[in-house]
XYZ file of C-alpha atoms in Angstrom:
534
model
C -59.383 51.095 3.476
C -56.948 53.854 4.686
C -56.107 57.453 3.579
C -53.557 58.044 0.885
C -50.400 59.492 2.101
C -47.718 61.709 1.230
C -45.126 59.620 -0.760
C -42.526 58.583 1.290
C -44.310 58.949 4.231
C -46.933 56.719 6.877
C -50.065 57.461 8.762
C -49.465 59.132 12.325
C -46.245 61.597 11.189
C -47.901 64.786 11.306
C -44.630 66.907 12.026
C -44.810 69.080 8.857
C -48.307 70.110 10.185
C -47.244 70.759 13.447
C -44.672 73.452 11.724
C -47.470 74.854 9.476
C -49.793 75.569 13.035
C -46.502 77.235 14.946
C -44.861 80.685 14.756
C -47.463 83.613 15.218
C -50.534 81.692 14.540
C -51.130 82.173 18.409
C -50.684 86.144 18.142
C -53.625 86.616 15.146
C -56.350 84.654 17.445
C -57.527 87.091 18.494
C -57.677 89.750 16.021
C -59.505 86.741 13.709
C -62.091 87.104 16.787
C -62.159 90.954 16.785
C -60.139 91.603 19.661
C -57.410 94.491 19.341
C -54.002 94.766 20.453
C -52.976 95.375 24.090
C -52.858 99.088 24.921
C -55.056 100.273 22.104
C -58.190 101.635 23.698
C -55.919 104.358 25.748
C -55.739 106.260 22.704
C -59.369 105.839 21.667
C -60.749 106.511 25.328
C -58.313 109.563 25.387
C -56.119 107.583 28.510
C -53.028 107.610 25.973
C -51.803 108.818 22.761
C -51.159 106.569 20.597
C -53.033 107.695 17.764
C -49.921 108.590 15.547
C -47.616 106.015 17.033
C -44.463 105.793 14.549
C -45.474 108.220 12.352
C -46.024 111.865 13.849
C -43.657 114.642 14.955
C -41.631 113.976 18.110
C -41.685 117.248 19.333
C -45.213 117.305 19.257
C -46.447 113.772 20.492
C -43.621 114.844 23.562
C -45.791 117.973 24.882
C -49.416 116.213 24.168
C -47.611 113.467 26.486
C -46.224 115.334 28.853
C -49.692 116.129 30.453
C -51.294 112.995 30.620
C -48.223 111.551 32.458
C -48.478 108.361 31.064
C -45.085 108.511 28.330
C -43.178 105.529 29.147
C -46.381 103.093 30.145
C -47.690 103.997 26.313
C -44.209 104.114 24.456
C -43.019 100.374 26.050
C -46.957 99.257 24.581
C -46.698 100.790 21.291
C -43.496 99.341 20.931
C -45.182 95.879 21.562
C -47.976 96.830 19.278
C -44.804 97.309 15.944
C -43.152 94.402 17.231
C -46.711 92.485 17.189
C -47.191 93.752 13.771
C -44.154 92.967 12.438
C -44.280 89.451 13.489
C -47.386 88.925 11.874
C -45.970 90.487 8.809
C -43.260 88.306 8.715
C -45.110 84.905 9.493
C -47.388 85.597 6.265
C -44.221 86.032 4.323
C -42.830 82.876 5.654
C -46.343 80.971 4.984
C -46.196 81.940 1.175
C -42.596 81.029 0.932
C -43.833 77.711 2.230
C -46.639 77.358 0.093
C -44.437 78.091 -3.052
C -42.041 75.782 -2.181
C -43.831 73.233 -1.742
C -45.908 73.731 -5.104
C -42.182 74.102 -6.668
C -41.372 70.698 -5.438
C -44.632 68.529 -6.903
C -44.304 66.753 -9.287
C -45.433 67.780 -12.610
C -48.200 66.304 -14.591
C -47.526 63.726 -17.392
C -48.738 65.016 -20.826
C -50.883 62.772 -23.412
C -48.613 61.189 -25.466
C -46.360 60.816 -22.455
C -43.549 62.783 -23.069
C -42.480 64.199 -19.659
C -39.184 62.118 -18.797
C -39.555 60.188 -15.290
C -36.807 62.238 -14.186
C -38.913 64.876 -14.027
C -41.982 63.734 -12.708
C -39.699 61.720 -10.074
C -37.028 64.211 -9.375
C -36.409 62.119 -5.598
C -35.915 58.708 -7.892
C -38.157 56.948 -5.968
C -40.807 55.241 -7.927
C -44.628 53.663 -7.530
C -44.173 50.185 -5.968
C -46.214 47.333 -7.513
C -49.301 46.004 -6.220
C -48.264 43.710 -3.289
C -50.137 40.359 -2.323
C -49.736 38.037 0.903
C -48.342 34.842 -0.386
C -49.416 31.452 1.547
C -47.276 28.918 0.690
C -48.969 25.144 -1.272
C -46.572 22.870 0.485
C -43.178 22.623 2.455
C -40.313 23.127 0.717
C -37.203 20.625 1.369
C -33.812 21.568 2.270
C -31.731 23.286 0.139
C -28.499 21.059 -2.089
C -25.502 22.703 -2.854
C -26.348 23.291 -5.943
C -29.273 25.477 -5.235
C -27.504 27.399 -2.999
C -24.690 28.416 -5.900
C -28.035 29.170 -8.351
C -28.980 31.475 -4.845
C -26.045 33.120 -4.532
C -26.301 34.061 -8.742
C -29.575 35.608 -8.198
C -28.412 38.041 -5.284
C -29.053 41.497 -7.411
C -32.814 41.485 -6.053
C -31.136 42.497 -2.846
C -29.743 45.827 -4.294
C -31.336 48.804 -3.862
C -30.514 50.151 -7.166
C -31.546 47.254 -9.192
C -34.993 47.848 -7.862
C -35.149 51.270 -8.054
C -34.453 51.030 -11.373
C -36.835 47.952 -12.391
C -39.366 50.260 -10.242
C -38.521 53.192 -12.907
C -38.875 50.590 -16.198
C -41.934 49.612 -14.596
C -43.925 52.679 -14.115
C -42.609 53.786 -17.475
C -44.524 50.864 -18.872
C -47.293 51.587 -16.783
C -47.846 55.033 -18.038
C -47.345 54.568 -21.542
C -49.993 51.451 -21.625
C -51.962 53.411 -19.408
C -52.018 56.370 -22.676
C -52.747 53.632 -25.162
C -55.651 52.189 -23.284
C -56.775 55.524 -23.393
C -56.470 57.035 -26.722
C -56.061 53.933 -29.145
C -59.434 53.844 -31.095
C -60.600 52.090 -34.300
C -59.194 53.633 -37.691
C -55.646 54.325 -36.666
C -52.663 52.172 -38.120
C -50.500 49.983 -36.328
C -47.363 51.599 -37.502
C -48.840 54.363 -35.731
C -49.798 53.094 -32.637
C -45.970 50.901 -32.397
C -44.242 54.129 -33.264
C -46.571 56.267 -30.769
C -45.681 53.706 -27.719
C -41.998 53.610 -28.589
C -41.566 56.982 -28.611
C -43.286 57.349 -24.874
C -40.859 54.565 -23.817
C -38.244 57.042 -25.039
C -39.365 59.659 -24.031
C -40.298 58.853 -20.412
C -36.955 57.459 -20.083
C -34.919 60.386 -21.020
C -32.837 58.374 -23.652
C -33.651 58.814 -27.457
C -31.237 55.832 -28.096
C -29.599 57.406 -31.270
C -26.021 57.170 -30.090
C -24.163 54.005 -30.244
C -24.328 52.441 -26.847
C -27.454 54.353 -25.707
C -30.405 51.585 -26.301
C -28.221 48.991 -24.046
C -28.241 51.548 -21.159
C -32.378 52.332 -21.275
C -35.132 51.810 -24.047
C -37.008 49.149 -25.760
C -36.451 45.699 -24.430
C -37.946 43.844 -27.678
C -40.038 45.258 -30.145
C -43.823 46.294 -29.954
C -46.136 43.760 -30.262
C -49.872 44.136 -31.912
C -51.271 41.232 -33.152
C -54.629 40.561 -34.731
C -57.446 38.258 -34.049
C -55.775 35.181 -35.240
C -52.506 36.312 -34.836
C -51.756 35.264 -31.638
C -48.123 36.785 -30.646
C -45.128 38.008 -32.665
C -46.322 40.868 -35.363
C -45.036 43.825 -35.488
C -45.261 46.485 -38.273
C -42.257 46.570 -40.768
C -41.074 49.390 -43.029
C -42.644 48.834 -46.562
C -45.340 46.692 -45.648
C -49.308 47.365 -46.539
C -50.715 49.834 -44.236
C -53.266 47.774 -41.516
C -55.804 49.809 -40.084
C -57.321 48.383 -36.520
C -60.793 48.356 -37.297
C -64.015 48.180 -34.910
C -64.608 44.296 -34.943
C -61.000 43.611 -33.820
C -59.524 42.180 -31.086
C -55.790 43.688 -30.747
C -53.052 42.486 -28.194
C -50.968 44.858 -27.030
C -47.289 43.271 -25.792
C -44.074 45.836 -25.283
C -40.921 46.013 -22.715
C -38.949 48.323 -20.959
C -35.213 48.025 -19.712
C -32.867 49.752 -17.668
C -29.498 48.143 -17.914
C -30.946 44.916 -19.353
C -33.425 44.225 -16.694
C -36.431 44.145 -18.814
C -40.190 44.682 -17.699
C -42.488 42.456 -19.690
C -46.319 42.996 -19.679
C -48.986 42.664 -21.815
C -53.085 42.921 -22.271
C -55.364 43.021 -24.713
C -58.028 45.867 -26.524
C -61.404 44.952 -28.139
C -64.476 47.659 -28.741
C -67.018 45.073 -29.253
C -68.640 43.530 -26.187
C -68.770 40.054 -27.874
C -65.155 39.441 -26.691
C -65.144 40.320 -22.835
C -65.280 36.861 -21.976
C -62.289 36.380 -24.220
C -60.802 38.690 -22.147
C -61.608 38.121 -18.954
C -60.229 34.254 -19.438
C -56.933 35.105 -20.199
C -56.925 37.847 -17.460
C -58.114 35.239 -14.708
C -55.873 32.747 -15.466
C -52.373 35.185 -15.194
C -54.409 36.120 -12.309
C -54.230 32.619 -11.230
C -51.122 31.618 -12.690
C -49.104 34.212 -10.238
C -51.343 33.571 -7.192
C -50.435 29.958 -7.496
C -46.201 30.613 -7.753
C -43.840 31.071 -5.223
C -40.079 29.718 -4.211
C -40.227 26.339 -4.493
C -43.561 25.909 -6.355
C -43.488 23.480 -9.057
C -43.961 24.408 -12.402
C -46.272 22.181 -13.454
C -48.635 22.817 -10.367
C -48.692 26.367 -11.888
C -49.994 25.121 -15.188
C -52.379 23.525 -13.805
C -53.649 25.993 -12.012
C -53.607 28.362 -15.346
C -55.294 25.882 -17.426
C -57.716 25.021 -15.332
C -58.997 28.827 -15.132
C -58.660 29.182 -18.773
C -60.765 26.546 -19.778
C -63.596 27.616 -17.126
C -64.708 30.354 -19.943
C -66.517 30.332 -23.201
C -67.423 32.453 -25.482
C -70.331 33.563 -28.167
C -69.407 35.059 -31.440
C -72.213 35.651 -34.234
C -74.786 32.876 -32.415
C -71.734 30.192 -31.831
C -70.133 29.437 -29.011
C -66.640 28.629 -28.503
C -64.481 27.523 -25.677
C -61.221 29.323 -24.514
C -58.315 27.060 -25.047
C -55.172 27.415 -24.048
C -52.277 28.076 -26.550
C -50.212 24.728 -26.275
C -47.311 25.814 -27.272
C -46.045 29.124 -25.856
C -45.466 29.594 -22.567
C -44.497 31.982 -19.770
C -40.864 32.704 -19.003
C -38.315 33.656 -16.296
C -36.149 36.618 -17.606
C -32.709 36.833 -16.805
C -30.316 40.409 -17.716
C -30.881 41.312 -21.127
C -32.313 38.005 -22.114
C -35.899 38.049 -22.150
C -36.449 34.178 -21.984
C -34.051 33.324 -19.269
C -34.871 29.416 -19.726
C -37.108 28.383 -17.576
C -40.909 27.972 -19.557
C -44.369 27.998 -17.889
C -46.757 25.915 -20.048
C -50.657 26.644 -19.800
C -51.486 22.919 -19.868
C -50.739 20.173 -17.444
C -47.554 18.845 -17.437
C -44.669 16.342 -15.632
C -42.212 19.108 -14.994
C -41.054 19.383 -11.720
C -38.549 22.171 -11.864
C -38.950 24.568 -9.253
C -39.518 28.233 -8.882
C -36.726 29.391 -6.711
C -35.705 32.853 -4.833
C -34.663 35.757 -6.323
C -36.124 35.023 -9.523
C -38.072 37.225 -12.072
C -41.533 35.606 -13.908
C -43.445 36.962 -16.405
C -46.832 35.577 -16.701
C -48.426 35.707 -19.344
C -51.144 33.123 -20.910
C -52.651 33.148 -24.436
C -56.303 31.909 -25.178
C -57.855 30.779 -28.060
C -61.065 30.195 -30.027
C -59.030 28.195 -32.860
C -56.721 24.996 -32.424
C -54.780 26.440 -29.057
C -51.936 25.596 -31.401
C -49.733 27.945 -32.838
C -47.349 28.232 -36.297
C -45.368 30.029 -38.166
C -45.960 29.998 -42.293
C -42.311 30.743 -43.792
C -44.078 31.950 -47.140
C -46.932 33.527 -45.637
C -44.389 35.168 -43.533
C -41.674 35.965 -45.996
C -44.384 37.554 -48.363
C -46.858 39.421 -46.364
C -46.269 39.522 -42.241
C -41.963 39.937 -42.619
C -40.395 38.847 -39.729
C -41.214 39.964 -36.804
C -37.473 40.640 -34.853
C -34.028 39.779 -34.569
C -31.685 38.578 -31.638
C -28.119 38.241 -31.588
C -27.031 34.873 -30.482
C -25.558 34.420 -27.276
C -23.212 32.240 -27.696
C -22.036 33.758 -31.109
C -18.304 34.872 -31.387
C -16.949 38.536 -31.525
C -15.312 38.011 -34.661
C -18.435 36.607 -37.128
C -17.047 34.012 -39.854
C -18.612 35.331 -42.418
C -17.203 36.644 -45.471
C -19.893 39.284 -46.715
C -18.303 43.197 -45.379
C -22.117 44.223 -45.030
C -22.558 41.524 -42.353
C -19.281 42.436 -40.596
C -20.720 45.862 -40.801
C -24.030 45.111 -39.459
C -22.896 42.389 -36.620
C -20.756 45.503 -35.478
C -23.821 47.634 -34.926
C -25.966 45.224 -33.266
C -23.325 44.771 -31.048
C -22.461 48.326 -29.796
C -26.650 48.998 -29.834
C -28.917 45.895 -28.922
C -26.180 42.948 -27.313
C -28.267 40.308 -26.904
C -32.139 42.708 -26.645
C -34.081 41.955 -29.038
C -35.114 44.226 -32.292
C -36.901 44.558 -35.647
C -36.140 46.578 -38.832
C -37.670 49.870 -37.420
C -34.771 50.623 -34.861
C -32.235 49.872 -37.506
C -33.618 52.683 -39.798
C -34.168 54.807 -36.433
C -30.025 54.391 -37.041
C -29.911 55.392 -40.100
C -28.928 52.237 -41.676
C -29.834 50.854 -44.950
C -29.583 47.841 -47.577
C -28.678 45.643 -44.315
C -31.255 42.943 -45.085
C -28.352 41.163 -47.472
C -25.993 41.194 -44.312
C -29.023 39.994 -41.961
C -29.952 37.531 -43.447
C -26.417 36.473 -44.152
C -26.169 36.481 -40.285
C -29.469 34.077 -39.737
C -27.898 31.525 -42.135
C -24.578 31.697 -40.316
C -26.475 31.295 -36.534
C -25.274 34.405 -35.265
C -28.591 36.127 -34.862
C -31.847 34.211 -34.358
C -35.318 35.160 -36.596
C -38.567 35.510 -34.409
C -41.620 34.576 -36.968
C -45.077 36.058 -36.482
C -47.094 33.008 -34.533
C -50.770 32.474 -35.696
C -54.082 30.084 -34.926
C -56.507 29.369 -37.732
C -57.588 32.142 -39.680
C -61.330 32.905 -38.191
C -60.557 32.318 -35.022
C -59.233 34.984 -31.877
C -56.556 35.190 -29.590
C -56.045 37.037 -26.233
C -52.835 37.515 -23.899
C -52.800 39.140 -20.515
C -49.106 38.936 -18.800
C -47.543 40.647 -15.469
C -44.438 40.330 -14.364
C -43.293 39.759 -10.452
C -39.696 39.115 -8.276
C -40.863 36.472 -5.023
C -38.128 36.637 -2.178
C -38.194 35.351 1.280
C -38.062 36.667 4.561
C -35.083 35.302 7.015
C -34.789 37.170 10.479
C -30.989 36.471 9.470
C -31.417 39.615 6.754
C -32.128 42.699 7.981
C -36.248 43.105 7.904
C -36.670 46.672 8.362
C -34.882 46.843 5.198
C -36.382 44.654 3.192
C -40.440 45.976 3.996
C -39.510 49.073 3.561
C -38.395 48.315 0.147
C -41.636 46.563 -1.161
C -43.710 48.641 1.563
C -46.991 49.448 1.315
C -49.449 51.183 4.010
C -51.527 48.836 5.555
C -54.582 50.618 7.537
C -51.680 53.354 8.966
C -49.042 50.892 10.563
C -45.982 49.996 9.841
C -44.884 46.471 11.026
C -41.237 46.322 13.000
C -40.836 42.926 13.619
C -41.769 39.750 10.885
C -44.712 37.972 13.200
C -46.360 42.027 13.474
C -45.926 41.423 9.240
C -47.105 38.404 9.102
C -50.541 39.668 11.676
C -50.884 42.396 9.144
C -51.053 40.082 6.047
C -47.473 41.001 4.374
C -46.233 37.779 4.699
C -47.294 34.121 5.668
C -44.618 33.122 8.603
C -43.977 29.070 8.394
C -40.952 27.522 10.471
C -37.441 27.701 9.097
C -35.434 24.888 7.382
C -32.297 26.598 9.517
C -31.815 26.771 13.136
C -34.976 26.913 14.043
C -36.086 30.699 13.287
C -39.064 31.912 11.866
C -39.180 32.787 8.271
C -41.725 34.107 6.350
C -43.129 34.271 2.334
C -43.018 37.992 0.728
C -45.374 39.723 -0.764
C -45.424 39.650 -4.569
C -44.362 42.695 -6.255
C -45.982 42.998 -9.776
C -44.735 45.592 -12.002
């Protein structure tokens, strides 16, 4: 359990301290001990006269002097006593100076609704790092094919400096903004209000209202605000013109929103309830993410992880009005990889056992995130239900759709244009269109679904009765190779552990950063790295 330290800096570098003690602190010891200056008691013993020293007649001091005999000894020593005085003078000055700069470079304090942009609370750009966690690895990996080595070489950006800077920034704009909902969401207020409240401290904190064209695909929203329900167990948001819904007391309300910075989206998720009944509910879904990204790592398969997250899942029960009900696992969602400005990238973590043996591999970014259920564990979508009283809940532009739409219908032209210049490929619902200022576009949109050139997401429920829960984090694992340069690399997903610093992989691996196992190449020592959760 160490100290906290200054931010960007390490146990054991006290040089800024050292500066603070120097100058004329030695020169005031000893009048902070009641001592007086040297030369002083001549003129109060009546040896000297330096009673009006600097600020008496010169004629007069000259005679008084002139019989004591004593005129140079005392002018040299009350020339020592100004200087004396004046350096203390001046070392005060200094000391405030210091003390106001350095309260002029803080950072300031966020406001409740977040509103302070990260620029401003982060003027250096260097952001919170992510809880870090030693990774030990479940079994040797085999060599590398060709053909993982090409997927390797496509998933370099983790080594750039900038790309994690900014995924740091998305991330701790997440953070704070979940941080203000946990804290101020309460029973009575609407969900439109709480959606609009957290979008607008996404905004906000980034700097970037996102009204110009072009301006959401550089910072913002990465897909629309998710609250969902009791039975609803992912994929509601509020739309324009529907029935008010008011969270009330007995819910249990999932809370599921991103962040991106040039398409690199932060995904993360938990769940609210004010009745004690559900904590269990809670506490399953939170164990098994918990498990779930203990349990990956580069070359981990798949299905061992949903094993793993199943079998934590199903460890919990819980009792609702004298019945009790075990925690299933939502068969059919899953966790994701997320690739830039695609928030399912295309691999798919299932929380049940399965066959797959794809592999987790370097470089690659996870989100977590497992659903539990006191229902079926078994999701749909009702196309009336959803048509006439949910509305869907976003939009995404196909992919693979062309730049010029075949479609015959000008408002569709019109409206494929938009999405273009503002969203690409992000997904987003109905309330950042009329953030635009667009209206009568659901002709064109839906003129687009038919066509395949954007894709519908549909609110995703259990039965009606029953309760749903998601926790989800989201994490980047790399490896160590003595081949990259290791310095580097801790420093960028550092953390202080007990003071020290480690300079060399087997110190890292002695301090619990990384678990060292032998290289597949030439021999060397390579290690596992920590796990950096947003």
């Amino acid at each position: 359990m160490g100290s906290k330290t200054p931010e960007g800096g390490y146990h054991g570098n006290h040089d800024y301290v050292l500066i603070s003690l120097g100058g004329s602190s030695t020169s005031n010891v000893s009048n902070r001990v009641g001592g007086e200056p040297q030369g002083s008691h001549t003129s109060r013993d009546g040896d000297g006269c330096l009673g009006d020293v600097g600020g008496g007649d010169d004629d007069e001091s000259d005679g008084d002097c002139g019989e004591v005999g004593m005129t140079p000894l005392v002018a040299s020593r009350s020339i020592d006593v100004l200087d004396t005085q004046k350096k203390r003078k001046k070392s005060k000055k200094k000391k405030k100076k210091t003390k106001k700069k350095s309260t002029a470079n803080s950072p300031a304090k966020q406001s409740s609704p977040p509103r302070v942009p990260l620029g401003d609370l982060f003027p250096s750009g260097d952001y919170p790092e992510g809880e870090l966690q030693s990774y030990r690895p479940v079994d040797q990996a085999t060599a590398r094919t060709t053909a993982s080595e090409v997927r390797y070489d496509g998933r370099r950006h983790w080594e750039d400096g900038v790309f994690l800077k900014n995924y740091r920034k998305a991330a701790e704009v997440h953070r704070q903004a979940r941080q203000w909902v946990q804290e101020t969401v309460k029973p009575g207020q609407t969900l439109q209000d709480i959606a609009v409240g957290i979008e607008n401290s996404v905004r906000a904190l980034l700097g970037n209202a996102g009204l110009e064209p072009g301006d959401s695909r550089k910072a913002g929203m990465g897909f629309p605000t998710g609250l969902c329900l009791n039975h609803e167990v992912a994929h509601y948001t509020p739309n324009p013109g529907q029935k008010e819904v008011v969270l009330r007391q007995q819910d249990v309300m999932t809370v599921d929103f991103g962040v991106h910075i040039n398409g690199w989206i932060v995904d993360s998720a938990f769940t609210m309830a004010f009745d004690h009944t559900y904590d269990n509910l809670l506490a399953a879904v939170k164990d098994a993410t918990n498990t779930g990204i203990k349990t990956a790592g580069v070359d981990v398969r798949i299905s061992d992880v949903s094993a793993a997250i199943q079998e934590a899942m199903e460890s919990y029960e819980v009792e609702i009005r004298g019945r009790t009900f075990p925690v299933k696992p939502v068969r059919n969602i899953t966790a994701h990889d997320i690739k830039q400005y695609r928030i399912h990238g295309g691999k798919s973590i299932p929380f049940v056992k399965n066959s797959d043996q794809t592999k987790m591999e370097e470089g690659e970014v996870f989100a977590i995130e497992t659903f539990g259920s006191t229902g079926r564990g078994y999701v749909h979508d009702d196309s009336v239900l959803t048509a006439e009283q949910i509305g869907v809940y976003g939009y995404g532009l196909n992919q693979d759709a062309p730049l010029d739409v075949p479609v015959s219908l000008s408002s569709a032209k019109r409206l494929h244009k938009t999405i273009r210049e503002n969203f690409g490929t992000l997904v987003f619902c109905r309330r950042y269109l009329d953030r635009l200022g667009l209206e009568k576009y659901l002709a064109g949109m839906n003129c687009l679904a038919s066509n395949g050139i954007v894709e519908q997401y549909r609110p995703l429920t259990d039965i009606k009765g029953s309760y749903s829960a998601q926790f989800e984090h989201q994490f980047i694992r790399y490896v160590f190779n003595h081949n990259q340069t290791l310095a580097a690399k801790l420093r960028d997903f550092h953390t202080t552990f007990a003071g020290k610093f480690p300079t060399s992989l087997e110190e890292a691996a002695d301090l619990g950063y990384v678990a060292v196992e032998p290289s597949r190449n030439g021999g060397r020592a390579s290690g596992r790295a920590p796990v950096a959760l947003e």
